[in-house]
C-alpha positions as a printed Julia matrix, in Angstrom:
209×3 Matrix{Float64}:
   0.0    0.0     0.0
   1.33   3.42   -0.97
   1.82   5.9     1.89
   0.91   9.47    0.95
   2.74  12.69    1.79
   1.27  16.17    1.48
   3.85  18.86    0.72
   2.9   22.5     1.24
   4.47  25.86    1.98
   4.03  29.54    1.28
   4.75  31.11   -2.09
   8.52  31.11   -2.66
   9.19  28.5     0.02
  10.57  26.01   -2.48
   8.02  23.22   -2.1
   8.3   22.35   -5.8
  12.07  21.97   -5.39
  11.54  19.61   -2.46
   9.06  17.59   -4.51
  11.49  17.38   -7.44
  14.2   16.09   -5.1
  11.83  13.46   -3.73
  11.09  12.41   -7.31
  14.78  11.63   -7.86
  14.36   8.91   -5.22
  11.5    7.31   -7.12
   8.64   9.02   -5.27
   5.91  10.06   -7.77
   4.09  13.35   -7.33
   0.62  14.72   -7.97
   0.72  18.53   -8.26
  -2.7   19.81   -7.24
  -2.36  23.18   -8.97
  -1.43  21.59  -12.31
  -4.19  18.99  -12.04
  -6.72  21.63  -11.04
  -5.97  23.7   -14.15
  -6.21  20.59  -16.33
  -9.5   19.44  -14.85
 -11.07  22.89  -15.08
 -10.53  22.71  -18.84
 -11.19  19.02  -19.52
 -13.79  17.83  -17.02
 -17.36  18.48  -18.21
 -18.89  18.53  -14.71
 -16.58  21.35  -13.62
 -17.16  23.3   -16.81
 -20.93  22.97  -16.48
 -21.0   24.05  -12.84
 -18.59  26.98  -13.31
 -20.6   28.17  -16.29
 -23.81  27.98  -14.27
 -22.18  29.96  -11.47
 -20.18  32.54  -13.4
 -21.78  32.72  -16.84
 -20.96  31.48  -20.34
 -18.14  34.01  -20.73
 -16.07  32.25  -18.07
 -14.8   29.98  -20.86
 -13.42  31.1   -24.19
 -11.67  29.43  -27.12
  -8.56  28.88  -25.01
 -10.39  27.34  -22.06
 -11.03  28.97  -18.71
 -10.91  32.77  -18.78
  -8.83  33.14  -15.62
  -8.74  36.94  -15.88
 -12.52  37.16  -15.91
 -12.79  34.73  -13.01
 -10.33  36.82  -10.98
 -12.32  39.96  -11.78
 -15.6   38.37  -10.65
 -14.09  37.02   -7.44
 -12.51  40.41   -6.7
 -15.96  42.01   -6.87
 -17.61  39.23   -4.86
 -15.14  37.29   -2.65
 -17.87  34.81   -1.65
 -17.62  33.38   -5.16
 -14.19  31.96   -4.32
 -15.72  29.61   -1.77
 -18.27  28.44   -4.33
 -15.63  27.95   -7.03
 -13.46  25.94   -4.64
 -16.46  23.8    -3.71
 -16.76  22.87   -7.38
 -13.08  22.24   -8.12
 -11.54  20.83   -4.94
 -13.7   17.68   -4.62
 -12.83  16.69   -8.19
  -9.12  17.26   -7.6
  -9.38  15.15   -4.44
 -11.17  12.36   -6.31
  -8.56  12.29   -9.06
  -5.77  12.24   -6.46
  -7.3    9.23   -4.7
  -7.67   7.42   -8.02
  -4.08   8.32   -8.95
  -2.74   6.93   -5.67
  -4.44   3.57   -6.33
  -2.45   3.29   -9.57
   0.91   3.84   -7.86
   3.28   1.01   -6.98
   5.96   3.07   -5.2
   6.06   2.9    -1.37
   5.4    6.65   -1.15
   3.53   9.21   -3.26
   3.39  12.98   -2.89
   0.54  15.47   -3.12
   1.93  18.97   -3.66
  -0.48  21.75   -2.79
   0.02  25.37   -1.76
  -3.37  25.16   -0.02
  -3.02  21.69    1.49
  -4.78  22.69    4.7
  -7.06  25.43    3.4
  -8.54  23.09    0.76
  -8.96  20.11    3.06
  -6.47  18.09    0.99
  -4.48  17.51    4.16
  -7.1   14.95    5.16
  -6.24  12.88    2.07
  -2.67  12.12    3.09
  -0.87  10.13    5.78
   1.8   12.76    6.44
   1.75  16.54    6.13
   4.98  18.45    5.49
   5.6   22.2     5.38
   8.56  23.56    3.45
   9.62  26.61    5.41
  11.62  29.7     4.44
  11.66  33.14    6.1
   9.15  35.61    4.7
  11.84  38.08    3.55
  13.65  35.35    1.62
  10.42  34.15    0.02
   9.62  37.72   -1.0
  13.0   38.1    -2.67
  12.73  34.76   -4.47
   9.3   35.44   -5.93
  10.15  39.0    -7.01
  13.17  37.67   -8.91
  11.44  34.56  -10.26
   8.18  36.13  -11.43
   9.43  39.7   -12.02
   6.77  41.1    -9.7
   6.83  44.16   -7.49
   7.1   43.88   -3.74
   3.48  45.02   -3.39
   2.26  42.34   -5.81
   4.11  39.56   -3.99
   3.01  40.72   -0.55
  -0.6   40.75   -1.73
  -0.24  37.1    -2.77
   1.42  36.2     0.51
  -1.34  37.86    2.5
  -3.92  35.69    0.72
  -2.24  32.52    2.05
  -2.12  31.06    5.51
   1.14  31.91    7.27
   3.92  29.35    7.42
   3.61  29.41   11.2
   0.03  28.14   10.94
   1.04  25.53    8.36
   3.94  24.35   10.54
   1.64  23.94   13.53
  -0.62  21.64   11.48
   2.24  19.61    9.99
   3.86  16.36   10.99
   7.25  17.47    9.7
   9.03  20.64    8.57
  11.75  20.91    5.93
  13.79  24.12    5.98
  14.68  25.76    2.68
  16.27  28.83    4.22
  19.56  28.78    2.31
  21.4   27.67    5.44
  20.44  24.01    5.81
  21.18  21.57    2.96
  18.01  20.06    1.5
  19.16  16.58    0.45
  20.24  15.44    3.95
  16.94  16.74    5.31
  14.99  14.77    2.71
  16.93  11.59    3.46
  16.24  12.02    7.17
  12.59  12.67    6.44
  12.08   9.54    4.35
  13.89   7.4     6.9
  11.7    8.98    9.58
   8.68   7.84    7.58
  10.0    4.32    7.21
  10.37   4.09   10.98
   6.83   5.34   11.56
   5.08   3.56    8.68
   5.04  -0.16    9.45
   5.52  -2.34    6.39
   6.86   0.4     4.12
  10.37  -0.32    2.83
  13.24   1.99    3.74
  14.39   3.94    0.7
  17.72   4.68    2.4
  18.74   1.43    4.13
  21.61   1.74    6.53
  20.96   5.4     7.31
  19.63   6.72   10.58
  17.36   9.71   11.2
  20.1   11.31   13.25
  22.81  10.86   10.56
């Protein structure tokens, strides 16, 4: 049986980097944001319900009109809850189905809103990738070529890392001071000690190494 790991963290924390490193050890990943965007375009039930909620113009020739959706939600923030209630259950269903097809001992669910969406209830272990707010701000400004105000607005729309850490089983630090690979090896060995019957991906190593 595949054990599941939810990876989350604030914007610029480096959660995608952590997931990519886990993938090098044979751990497959399901990226909720990517799957959500795919399902919004391809799944008829989502398209029908979003159209009923937001109008025919919410889709155009290229798929979902994300700019129009953002404009509507900005004018009526309660719409966000309704949109999430349409999309999140389908993403959760597809994740559960995806896990059943996996043969690896572990599988990852990456989600920036692991706790906010309720996806945290779908996994066996919840992990926050943590980096200081100032460092995350710098990373995102450089990566996405955004202003400080734009990045801070995005940060303020997310739960704080402190809240995420309090709800997590484990924390990985991507603060530029602590090497990531040793932390990931310790984490997976920690899981193998806790998860009875799951093979150790790093035999011979100890959590304290």
